[in-house]
CSV table of C-alpha atoms and ligand atoms in Angstrom, one decimal:
chain,number,residue,atom,x,y,z
A,131,MET,CA,-8.5,208.7,-59.7
A,132,ASN,CA,-5.8,207.0,-61.9
A,133,ARG,CA,-6.4,209.0,-65.4
A,134,ILE,CA,-3.0,206.0,-66.7
A,135,LYS,CA,-4.9,204.4,-70.0
A,136,ASN,CA,-1.8,203.5,-71.8
A,137,VAL,CA,0.9,200.8,-70.3
A,138,GLY,CA,4.4,199.7,-71.8
A,139,VAL,CA,6.0,196.4,-70.5
A,140,LEU,CA,9.3,195.7,-71.3
A,141,THR,CA,11.9,192.7,-71.1
A,142,SER,CA,15.4,194.1,-70.7
A,143,GLY,CA,18.9,192.8,-69.2
A,144,GLY,CA,19.4,188.7,-69.2
A,145,ASP,CA,16.7,186.8,-70.0
A,146,SER,CA,15.0,184.7,-67.2
A,147,PRO,CA,12.7,181.6,-67.2
A,148,GLY,CA,9.3,182.7,-65.9
A,149,MET,CA,9.6,186.5,-67.4
A,150,ASN,CA,7.3,185.2,-69.9
A,151,ALA,CA,4.6,184.5,-67.1
A,152,ALA,CA,5.5,188.3,-66.1
A,153,ILE,CA,4.6,189.3,-69.4
A,154,ARG,CA,1.1,187.2,-69.3
A,155,ALA,CA,0.3,188.4,-65.8
A,156,VAL,CA,0.7,192.6,-66.9
A,157,VAL,CA,-1.1,191.8,-69.8
A,158,ARG,CA,-3.8,189.7,-68.6
A,159,THR,CA,-4.1,191.6,-65.5
A,160,GLY,CA,-4.0,195.0,-67.5
A,161,ILE,CA,-6.9,194.5,-69.8
A,162,TYR,CA,-8.7,193.3,-66.9
A,163,SER,CA,-8.1,196.6,-65.3
A,164,GLY,CA,-9.3,198.5,-68.8
A,165,LEU,CA,-6.2,199.2,-69.6
A,166,GLU,CA,-4.0,198.9,-73.0
A,167,ILE,CA,-1.1,197.4,-73.0
A,168,PHE,CA,1.8,197.7,-75.7
A,169,GLY,CA,4.6,195.5,-75.7
A,170,ILE,CA,8.2,197.0,-75.7
A,171,ARG,CA,10.8,194.1,-77.8
A,172,ARG,CA,14.4,193.9,-76.9
A,173,GLY,CA,14.0,196.1,-74.0
A,174,TYR,CA,15.6,199.9,-73.8
A,175,GLN,CA,16.9,199.2,-77.5
A,176,GLY,CA,13.5,198.4,-78.6
A,177,MET,CA,12.5,201.8,-76.7
A,178,ILE,CA,14.8,204.1,-78.6
A,179,GLU,CA,13.5,202.5,-81.7
A,180,GLY,CA,9.8,202.6,-81.2
A,181,ASP,CA,9.2,198.9,-81.5
A,182,ILE,CA,6.2,198.4,-79.5
A,183,ILE,CA,3.3,196.2,-80.6
A,184,LYS,CA,-0.4,196.5,-78.6
A,185,MET,CA,-1.1,192.8,-76.5
A,186,GLU,CA,-4.3,191.3,-76.9
A,187,THR,CA,-5.3,188.6,-74.0
A,188,THR,CA,-4.5,186.5,-76.8
A,189,ASP,CA,-0.5,187.3,-77.2
A,190,VAL,CA,0.5,186.0,-74.1
A,191,SER,CA,-1.8,182.1,-74.5
A,192,ASN,CA,0.1,179.0,-73.8
A,193,ILE,CA,3.4,180.7,-72.7
A,194,ILE,CA,3.4,180.9,-69.0
A,195,GLN,CA,5.5,177.2,-69.6
A,196,ARG,CA,8.1,178.6,-71.7
A,197,GLY,CA,11.5,180.0,-70.7
A,198,GLY,CA,12.7,183.1,-72.7
A,199,THR,CA,10.8,186.8,-72.6
A,200,ILE,CA,8.6,186.3,-75.8
A,201,LEU,CA,8.9,190.1,-76.3
A,202,LYS,CA,12.7,189.5,-76.4
A,203,THR,CA,15.6,191.5,-73.9
A,204,ALA,CA,19.2,193.3,-74.9
A,205,ARG,CA,21.4,194.9,-72.9
A,206,SER,CA,21.0,198.7,-74.1
A,207,LYS,CA,24.4,200.7,-74.1
A,208,GLU,CA,22.7,203.2,-76.3
A,209,PHE,CA,20.2,203.5,-73.7
A,210,MET,CA,22.5,204.6,-70.9
A,211,THR,CA,23.6,207.9,-73.5
A,212,ASP,CA,21.7,211.1,-73.3
A,213,GLU,CA,20.5,211.3,-77.0
A,214,GLY,CA,19.4,207.4,-76.5
A,215,MET,CA,17.3,208.7,-73.6
A,216,GLN,CA,15.8,211.1,-75.1
A,217,LYS,CA,14.9,208.9,-78.1
A,218,ALA,CA,13.2,206.2,-75.9
A,219,TYR,CA,11.4,208.9,-74.0
A,220,GLU,CA,10.4,210.7,-77.9
A,221,GLN,CA,9.1,207.1,-78.8
A,222,LEU,CA,6.7,207.0,-75.8
A,223,CYS,CA,5.6,209.6,-76.3
A,224,LYS,CA,4.7,209.2,-80.2
A,225,HIS,CA,2.6,206.3,-78.6
A,226,ASN,CA,1.5,207.5,-76.3
A,227,ILE,CA,2.6,205.7,-73.3
A,228,GLU,CA,2.0,207.0,-69.9
A,229,ALA,CA,3.7,204.8,-67.6
A,230,LEU,CA,6.1,201.5,-67.8
A,231,VAL,CA,6.3,197.6,-66.3
A,232,LEU,CA,10.0,197.1,-66.7
A,233,ILE,CA,11.0,193.1,-65.9
A,234,GLY,CA,14.8,193.1,-65.5
A,235,GLY,CA,18.4,193.4,-63.0
A,236,ASP,CA,20.2,195.2,-61.6
A,237,GLY,CA,20.7,197.0,-64.9
A,238,THR,CA,17.5,197.6,-65.6
A,239,PHE,CA,16.9,199.5,-62.7
A,240,ARG,CA,20.1,201.0,-62.8
A,241,GLY,CA,18.6,202.6,-66.5
A,242,ALA,CA,15.5,202.9,-65.1
A,243,VAL,CA,17.1,205.8,-62.1
A,244,LYS,CA,19.3,207.2,-64.7
A,245,PHE,CA,16.0,207.4,-67.3
A,246,PHE,CA,13.5,208.9,-64.4
A,247,ASP,CA,16.3,211.3,-63.1
A,248,ARG,CA,15.1,212.8,-66.6
A,249,PHE,CA,12.3,212.5,-67.5
A,250,THR,CA,8.8,212.0,-65.5
A,251,ILE,CA,6.2,208.8,-66.3
A,252,PRO,CA,5.3,206.1,-63.9
A,253,ALA,CA,7.2,202.9,-64.0
A,254,ILE,CA,7.1,199.6,-61.4
A,255,GLY,CA,9.7,197.1,-61.7
A,256,ILE,CA,9.4,193.6,-61.4
A,257,PRO,CA,12.6,191.3,-60.2
A,258,GLY,CA,12.8,189.3,-63.4
A,259,THR,CA,17.0,187.6,-62.8
A,260,ILE,CA,18.7,184.5,-62.0
A,261,ASP,CA,21.7,186.3,-60.3
A,262,LYS,CA,18.9,186.9,-57.1
A,263,ASP,CA,21.3,190.1,-56.4
A,264,LEU,CA,18.5,192.7,-56.0
A,265,THR,CA,17.1,193.8,-52.2
A,266,GLY,CA,13.6,194.2,-51.8
A,267,THR,CA,12.9,190.9,-52.3
A,268,ASP,CA,13.1,187.2,-51.1
A,269,PHE,CA,13.3,185.7,-54.9
A,270,THR,CA,14.0,186.9,-58.1
A,271,ILE,CA,12.0,185.4,-61.2
A,272,GLY,CA,14.4,182.8,-63.2
A,273,PHE,CA,16.8,182.0,-59.5
A,274,ASP,CA,14.7,178.7,-58.6
A,275,THR,CA,15.1,177.2,-62.3
A,276,ALA,CA,18.5,178.4,-62.8
A,277,VAL,CA,19.7,176.6,-59.5
A,278,ASN,CA,17.0,173.0,-60.2
A,279,THR,CA,19.1,173.2,-64.0
A,280,ALA,CA,22.4,172.9,-62.6
A,281,VAL,CA,21.5,170.8,-59.0
A,282,GLU,CA,20.4,167.8,-62.5
A,283,ALA,CA,23.4,169.1,-63.9
A,284,ILE,CA,26.0,169.0,-61.0
A,285,ASP,CA,24.3,165.8,-60.2
A,286,LYS,CA,24.9,164.1,-64.1
A,287,ILE,CA,28.1,165.8,-62.9
A,288,ARG,CA,29.1,163.7,-60.2
A,289,ASP,CA,28.5,160.2,-60.6
A,290,THR,CA,31.2,160.3,-64.2
A,291,ALA,CA,33.9,162.2,-61.4
A,292,GLU,CA,32.8,159.0,-59.0
A,293,ALA,CA,33.5,156.7,-62.1
A,294,HIS,CA,36.8,157.8,-62.2
A,295,ASP,CA,37.7,159.1,-59.2
A,296,ARG,CA,37.8,162.1,-60.4
A,297,LEU,CA,37.5,166.2,-59.0
A,298,PHE,CA,35.7,168.3,-60.9
A,299,VAL,CA,36.0,172.3,-60.9
A,300,ILE,CA,32.1,173.4,-61.7
A,301,GLU,CA,31.2,177.2,-62.5
A,302,VAL,CA,27.6,179.0,-62.2
A,303,MET,CA,26.8,182.3,-63.7
A,304,GLY,CA,27.0,184.6,-60.7
A,305,ARG,CA,28.9,187.5,-61.8
A,306,ASP,CA,28.4,189.1,-59.2
A,307,ALA,CA,26.3,187.3,-56.8
A,308,GLY,CA,26.7,183.9,-55.2
A,309,TYR,CA,23.2,182.7,-54.8
A,310,ILE,CA,23.1,180.2,-57.5
A,311,ALA,CA,26.9,178.7,-56.0
A,312,LEU,CA,25.5,178.6,-53.0
A,313,ASN,CA,22.4,176.9,-53.7
A,314,SER,CA,23.1,174.1,-56.0
A,315,GLY,CA,26.3,173.4,-54.3
A,316,ILE,CA,24.8,173.4,-50.6
A,317,ALA,CA,21.4,170.5,-52.4
A,318,CYS,CA,24.4,168.3,-54.8
A,319,GLY,CA,27.0,167.9,-51.7
A,320,ALA,CA,29.7,169.7,-52.7
A,321,GLU,CA,32.7,169.4,-51.2
A,322,ASP,CA,33.9,173.7,-51.7
A,323,ILE,CA,31.6,176.7,-52.8
A,324,LEU,CA,33.5,179.4,-54.1
A,325,ILE,CA,31.2,182.7,-54.5
A,326,PRO,CA,32.1,186.4,-54.8
A,327,GLU,CA,30.1,187.7,-51.7
A,328,GLN,CA,33.5,185.2,-49.6
A,329,ILE,CA,37.4,185.7,-50.1
A,330,THR,CA,38.2,182.9,-51.4
A,331,GLU,CA,41.0,181.4,-49.3
A,332,ILE,CA,42.6,178.9,-52.4
A,333,GLU,CA,44.9,178.1,-49.3
A,334,GLU,CA,42.6,176.7,-47.0
A,335,MET,CA,40.7,174.9,-50.0
A,336,LEU,CA,43.8,172.7,-51.2
A,337,CYS,CA,44.5,171.8,-47.5
A,338,LYS,CA,41.1,170.7,-48.0
A,339,ILE,CA,41.7,168.3,-50.8
A,340,ASP,CA,44.8,166.7,-49.5
A,341,CYS,CA,43.0,166.0,-46.2
A,342,ASP,CA,40.4,164.8,-48.3
A,343,GLU,CA,43.3,162.4,-50.1
A,344,ARG,CA,44.5,160.7,-47.2
A,345,ARG,CA,41.7,160.6,-46.2
A,346,LYS,CA,40.4,158.4,-49.2
A,347,LYS,CA,38.3,160.7,-50.5
A,348,THR,CA,38.0,160.2,-54.1
A,349,VAL,CA,35.2,162.1,-55.4
A,350,HIS,CA,35.2,166.0,-55.0
A,351,ILE,CA,32.9,168.4,-56.3
A,352,ILE,CA,33.9,172.5,-56.0
A,353,VAL,CA,31.3,175.1,-57.3
A,354,VAL,CA,32.3,178.4,-58.2
A,355,ALA,CA,30.6,181.6,-58.9
A,356,GLU,CA,31.9,182.6,-62.0
A,357,GLY,CA,32.3,186.3,-60.3
A,358,ASP,CA,34.5,185.0,-57.8
A,359,ASP,CA,37.5,186.8,-56.1
A,360,TYR,CA,40.1,183.9,-56.9
A,361,GLY,CA,38.6,183.8,-60.5
A,362,GLY,CA,36.1,180.7,-62.4
A,363,ALA,CA,36.8,176.9,-63.1
A,364,LYS,CA,39.9,177.1,-65.1
A,365,GLU,CA,41.9,179.5,-62.4
A,366,VAL,CA,40.5,177.3,-59.8
A,367,LYS,CA,41.5,174.1,-61.7
A,368,ALA,CA,45.4,175.8,-61.8
A,369,ALA,CA,45.8,176.0,-58.5
A,370,ILE,CA,44.7,172.5,-57.7
A,371,VAL,CA,46.9,171.2,-60.3
A,372,ASN,CA,49.5,172.6,-59.8
A,373,ARG,CA,49.3,171.7,-56.1
A,374,PHE,CA,48.4,167.7,-57.0
A,375,PRO,CA,50.1,167.4,-61.0
A,376,PHE,CA,48.9,164.0,-60.1
A,377,LYS,CA,45.3,164.5,-59.3
A,378,ASP,CA,43.2,164.2,-62.6
A,379,VAL,CA,40.9,167.0,-62.2
A,380,ARG,CA,38.3,168.3,-64.6
A,381,THR,CA,36.4,171.7,-65.1
A,382,CYS,CA,32.6,172.2,-66.4
A,383,VAL,CA,31.3,175.3,-66.9
A,384,LEU,CA,27.8,175.2,-66.9
A,385,GLY,CA,26.9,178.8,-68.5
A,386,HIS,CA,23.9,179.7,-70.6
A,387,ILE,CA,22.1,176.2,-69.8
A,388,GLN,CA,21.2,178.2,-66.7
A,389,ARG,CA,19.1,180.4,-68.6
A,390,GLY,CA,17.5,178.6,-69.8
A,391,GLY,CA,14.0,175.7,-69.9
A,392,SER,CA,10.9,175.2,-68.5
A,393,PRO,CA,10.0,177.8,-65.9
A,394,SER,CA,9.8,175.7,-61.6
A,395,TYR,CA,6.3,175.8,-60.4
A,396,ALA,CA,8.0,178.1,-57.9
A,397,ASP,CA,8.7,180.8,-60.7
A,398,ARG,CA,5.9,181.0,-62.8
A,399,VAL,CA,3.3,181.2,-59.4
A,400,LEU,CA,6.8,184.4,-58.5
A,401,ALA,CA,5.7,185.9,-61.7
A,402,SER,CA,2.0,185.3,-61.8
A,403,ARG,CA,1.8,187.5,-58.5
A,404,LEU,CA,4.3,189.9,-59.3
A,405,GLY,CA,3.0,190.8,-62.9
A,406,TYR,CA,-0.2,191.1,-60.9
A,407,SER,CA,1.1,192.8,-57.9
A,408,ALA,CA,3.0,195.7,-60.4
A,409,VAL,CA,-0.3,196.8,-62.3
A,410,SER,CA,-2.6,196.3,-59.8
A,411,GLY,CA,0.4,199.2,-57.5
A,412,LEU,CA,0.9,201.4,-60.7
A,413,LEU,CA,-3.3,202.2,-60.7
A,414,GLU,CA,-2.9,202.8,-57.1
A,415,GLY,CA,-0.1,205.5,-57.5
A,416,TYR,CA,3.3,203.4,-56.9
A,417,THR,CA,5.5,204.7,-58.9
A,418,GLN,CA,9.2,204.1,-59.4
A,419,VAL,CA,9.2,201.2,-57.3
A,420,MET,CA,10.0,197.5,-57.9
A,421,ALA,CA,7.4,195.3,-56.4
A,422,GLY,CA,9.5,192.4,-55.1
A,423,ILE,CA,8.5,189.4,-52.7
A,424,VAL,CA,9.6,189.3,-48.6
A,425,HIS,CA,7.7,187.0,-45.9
A,426,ASN,CA,4.9,186.5,-48.8
A,427,ASP,CA,3.8,189.8,-48.8
A,428,VAL,CA,4.1,192.1,-51.4
A,429,VAL,CA,6.7,194.9,-51.0
A,430,PHE,CA,7.7,197.9,-53.2
A,431,THR,CA,11.0,198.7,-52.7
A,432,PRO,CA,11.7,202.6,-54.4
A,433,PHE,CA,14.8,201.8,-57.3
A,434,GLU,CA,17.2,203.6,-55.8
A,435,GLN,CA,17.6,201.2,-52.8
A,436,LEU,CA,17.8,198.0,-54.8
A,437,ILE,CA,21.1,198.5,-56.4
A,438,LYS,CA,23.1,197.3,-53.6
A,439,ARG,CA,26.6,195.6,-55.9
A,440,GLN,CA,26.5,192.4,-53.0
A,441,ILE,CA,24.2,191.5,-50.5
A,442,PRO,CA,25.5,189.7,-48.0
A,443,VAL,CA,25.1,185.9,-47.4
A,444,ASN,CA,23.6,184.1,-44.3
A,445,LYS,CA,27.0,183.1,-42.2
A,446,ASP,CA,25.1,179.9,-40.9
A,447,MET,CA,24.4,178.9,-44.6
A,448,LEU,CA,28.4,179.4,-44.9
A,449,GLU,CA,29.8,177.4,-42.2
A,450,MET,CA,27.3,174.8,-42.3
A,451,ILE,CA,29.1,174.3,-46.3
A,452,ARG,CA,32.0,173.9,-43.9
A,453,VAL,CA,30.6,171.5,-41.8
A,454,LEU,CA,28.2,169.0,-43.8
A,455,ALA,CA,32.0,168.6,-46.6
A,456,VAL,CA,33.8,166.8,-43.5
B,119,F6P,O1,21.6,187.4,-66.2
B,119,F6P,C1,22.6,187.4,-65.4
B,119,F6P,C2,23.5,186.5,-66.3
B,119,F6P,O2,22.7,185.5,-66.3
B,119,F6P,C3,24.6,186.7,-65.3
B,119,F6P,O3,24.7,185.6,-64.6
B,119,F6P,C4,25.7,186.3,-65.8
B,119,F6P,O4,27.0,187.2,-65.8
B,119,F6P,C5,25.2,187.2,-67.1
B,119,F6P,O5,23.8,187.5,-67.2
B,119,F6P,C6,25.8,186.2,-68.6
B,119,F6P,O6,25.2,188.5,-69.6
B,119,F6P,P1,25.1,187.8,-71.2
B,119,F6P,O7,24.6,187.0,-71.2
B,119,F6P,O8,25.1,188.8,-71.7
B,119,F6P,O9,27.0,187.0,-71.3
């Protein structure tokens, strides 16, 4: 019989739209199952400082539609130290927390692997990151909303680009992963998409611009992921201006706008399924795994297997971009 009674839940790393829906699902599934749920505020940093509150079902009312995270979040440097981890563990003991639900991305699970190397406590992860840079799940909470936000912004930029016959280089988020760039770029009919997973052939891009100029294709949208190997929007613009000094080029960095806003229906459903599955999985005895959705089924993947720097992007998609931009 599973004897877990008190479960802590936290959000860590960059926030993502839908984290609140996940917290709601964890709290309500936990209480429904007879558990006591404790919210750990500000991620691992709050764990170190004992910033822990008991949660009731009403604490998560009216949050499913809200961006951000009611538990707040942080990127804790202290947690990565031996002393920080020791303090965090002591706080868990002090509050009688016997198991954890960790909502976050790559950094959250890296921290988890180090922590659980030293301390034994059941834990389940939920993928919450706009970057979608984790294995073990087809989607991460917040990705769909972030792409929709980028698409809305890029469509607007295209209007003004067209009015002025301008070339725009638009930088989207994604330090190590180009999924937001790839998907928003395809959805907006971008002329080029530069992502970290593929070495940027700047000459090829410049030749294409030249070719489009000759064909009198006046509007040009280039979407670049912030982590592209050539650099972000600034560097790409510099290369273009250097080659075509008379071309009217502008940049736009979409930045943190992509992390906020009300989650899409897809992110709310994903977060609800994963929050529910995480608690159910914990009660079934799963531990040190992340709950994910693969081919519409819930799967549990060990933390160590999630952390892979770059997940290769679909080659067909890359070829398709070239074809559709002719
Ligand atoms: O959470 C992921 C992410 O949004 C990345 O795409 C981006 O590089 C990073 O976080 C930005 O982090 P911060 O908000 O700490 O500047």
